PDB file of C-alpha atoms in Angstrom:
ATOM      1  CA  MET A 177     -10.795 -16.283  27.308  1.00 69.00           C
ATOM      2  CA  ALA A 178      -7.584 -16.060  29.393  1.00 87.00           C
ATOM      3  CA  ALA A 179      -5.132 -13.194  28.977  1.00 83.00           C
ATOM      4  CA  SER A 180      -2.515 -15.324  27.247  1.00 86.00           C
ATOM      5  CA  GLU A 181      -5.276 -16.648  24.830  1.00 90.00           C
ATOM      6  CA  THR A 182      -6.337 -13.058  24.189  1.00 87.00           C
ATOM      7  CA  LEU A 183      -2.759 -11.994  23.523  1.00 86.00           C
ATOM      8  CA  GLN A 184      -2.215 -15.020  21.119  1.00 88.00           C
ATOM      9  CA  PHE A 185      -5.494 -14.149  19.291  1.00 89.00           C
ATOM     10  CA  MET A 186      -4.380 -10.518  18.965  1.00 88.00           C
ATOM     11  CA  ALA A 187      -0.974 -11.557  17.672  1.00 88.00           C
ATOM     12  CA  LYS A 188      -2.715 -13.690  15.073  1.00 91.00           C
ATOM     13  CA  VAL A 189      -4.925 -10.793  14.044  1.00 90.00           C
ATOM     14  CA  LYS A 190      -1.835  -8.509  13.908  1.00 92.00           C
ATOM     15  CA  SER A 191      -0.061 -11.119  11.628  1.00 93.00           C
ATOM     16  CA  GLY A 192      -3.028 -11.357   9.303  1.00 94.00           C
ATOM     17  CA  LEU A 193      -3.489  -7.618   8.997  1.00 94.00           C
ATOM     18  CA  ILE A 194       0.246  -7.017   8.223  1.00 95.00           C
ATOM     19  CA  ASP A 195       0.135  -9.837   5.754  1.00 96.00           C
ATOM     20  CA  TYR A 196      -2.827  -8.326   4.011  1.00 97.00           C
ATOM     21  CA  PHE A 197      -1.451  -4.774   3.993  1.00 97.00           C
ATOM     22  CA  THR A 198       1.909  -6.013   2.809  1.00 97.00           C
ATOM     23  CA  GLU A 199       0.371  -7.857  -0.076  1.00 98.00           C
ATOM     24  CA  ARG A 200      -1.589  -4.708  -1.016  1.00 97.00           C
ATOM     25  CA  LEU A 201       1.677  -2.704  -0.708  1.00 97.00           C
ATOM     26  CA  ASP A 202       3.407  -5.013  -3.112  1.00 97.00           C
ATOM     27  CA  ILE A 203       0.584  -4.725  -5.650  1.00 96.00           C
ATOM     28  CA  GLU A 204       0.539  -1.044  -5.351  1.00 96.00           C
ATOM     29  CA  ASN A 205       4.349  -0.770  -5.592  1.00 95.00           C
ATOM     30  CA  SER A 206       4.371  -2.908  -8.649  1.00 95.00           C
ATOM     31  CA  ALA A 207       1.778  -0.650 -10.368  1.00 92.00           C
ATOM     32  CA  LEU A 208       3.745   2.359  -9.411  1.00 91.00           C
ATOM     33  CA  GLU A 209       6.986   0.902 -10.817  1.00 92.00           C
ATOM     34  CA  THR A 210       5.221   0.438 -14.143  1.00 88.00           C
ATOM     35  CA  TYR A 211       4.241   4.095 -14.177  1.00 83.00           C
ATOM     36  CA  ASN A 212       7.790   5.060 -13.271  1.00 83.00           C
ATOM     37  CA  LYS A 213       9.306   2.894 -15.989  1.00 84.00           C
ATOM     38  CA  LEU A 214       7.037   4.428 -18.572  1.00 76.00           C
ATOM     39  CA  GLY A 215       8.060   7.891 -17.336  1.00 71.00           C
ATOM     40  CA  PRO A 216       6.376  11.077 -18.387  1.00 67.00           C
ATOM     41  CA  ILE A 217       4.678  10.957 -21.742  1.00 63.00           C
ATOM     42  CA  GLN A 218       6.421  13.117 -24.182  1.00 61.00           C
ATOM     43  CA  GLY A 219       5.278  14.531 -27.465  1.00 59.00           C
ATOM     44  CA  SER A 220       1.823  14.632 -28.899  1.00 61.00           C
ATOM     45  CA  GLU A 221       1.270  10.882 -29.303  1.00 77.00           C
ATOM     46  CA  LEU A 222      -1.535  10.930 -26.578  1.00 77.00           C
ATOM     47  CA  PRO A 223      -4.184  13.690 -25.983  1.00 85.00           C
ATOM     48  CA  ASP A 224      -3.634  16.038 -22.969  1.00 83.00           C
ATOM     49  CA  ASP A 225      -6.477  14.353 -21.085  1.00 88.00           C
ATOM     50  CA  VAL A 226      -4.800  11.012 -21.217  1.00 84.00           C
ATOM     51  CA  LYS A 227      -1.576  12.483 -20.088  1.00 82.00           C
ATOM     52  CA  ARG A 228      -3.348  14.137 -17.176  1.00 88.00           C
ATOM     53  CA  MET A 229      -5.176  10.999 -16.168  1.00 89.00           C
ATOM     54  CA  ARG A 230      -1.958   9.036 -16.046  1.00 86.00           C
ATOM     55  CA  GLU A 231      -0.272  11.690 -13.842  1.00 88.00           C
ATOM     56  CA  ILE A 232      -3.246  11.734 -11.479  1.00 92.00           C
ATOM     57  CA  GLN A 233      -3.221   7.841 -11.394  1.00 90.00           C
ATOM     58  CA  ALA A 234       0.538   7.945 -10.483  1.00 90.00           C
ATOM     59  CA  ILE A 235      -0.220  10.478  -7.761  1.00 94.00           C
ATOM     60  CA  LEU A 236      -3.030   8.319  -6.420  1.00 95.00           C
ATOM     61  CA  LEU A 237      -0.722   5.237  -6.413  1.00 94.00           C
ATOM     62  CA  ARG A 238       2.015   7.076  -4.385  1.00 95.00           C
ATOM     63  CA  ASP A 239      -0.679   8.178  -1.973  1.00 97.00           C
ATOM     64  CA  ARG A 240      -1.942   4.647  -1.567  1.00 96.00           C
ATOM     65  CA  VAL A 241       1.661   3.282  -0.953  1.00 97.00           C
ATOM     66  CA  ASN A 242       2.168   5.979   1.671  1.00 97.00           C
ATOM     67  CA  GLU A 243      -1.190   5.202   3.430  1.00 97.00           C
ATOM     68  CA  LEU A 244      -0.435   1.476   3.431  1.00 97.00           C
ATOM     69  CA  ASN A 245       2.984   2.052   4.968  1.00 97.00           C
ATOM     70  CA  LYS A 246       1.315   4.194   7.707  1.00 97.00           C
ATOM     71  CA  HIS A 247      -1.372   1.393   8.409  1.00 96.00           C
ATOM     72  CA  ILE A 248       1.355  -1.126   8.716  1.00 95.00           C
ATOM     73  CA  ALA A 249       3.471   1.028  11.103  1.00 94.00           C
ATOM     74  CA  VAL A 250       0.388   1.676  13.277  1.00 94.00           C
ATOM     75  CA  ILE A 251      -0.665  -1.966  13.424  1.00 92.00           C
ATOM     76  CA  LYS A 252       2.892  -2.990  14.488  1.00 90.00           C
ATOM     77  CA  ARG A 253       2.716  -0.465  17.331  1.00 90.00           C
ATOM     78  CA  ILE A 254      -0.740  -1.068  18.574  1.00 86.00           C
ATOM     79  CA  PHE A 255      -1.102  -4.852  18.604  1.00 74.00           C
ATOM     80  CA  PRO A 256       1.076  -6.765  20.987  1.00 66.00           C
ATOM     81  CA  ASP A 257       3.398  -9.497  20.040  1.00 70.00           C
ATOM     82  CA  ALA A 258       2.678 -12.958  21.385  1.00 52.00           C
TER      83      ALA A 258
END
């Protein structure tokens, strides 16, 4: 494989990875938006365990969004453009 072919291949890989991670980021952001719209659960309509589980899930979603943003940034820096 010539150098230019290698660079083109790496650019395709970069594009595919960024597309994948961007799709995952959209999914996670959508789920996080749902949690944010619902807001904290007030009152006693749900048991404390359910409230705690929802809070933990929201924290995990925020963490996934942060990690995906980091992955996208790293891929953009590491892989060359064609």
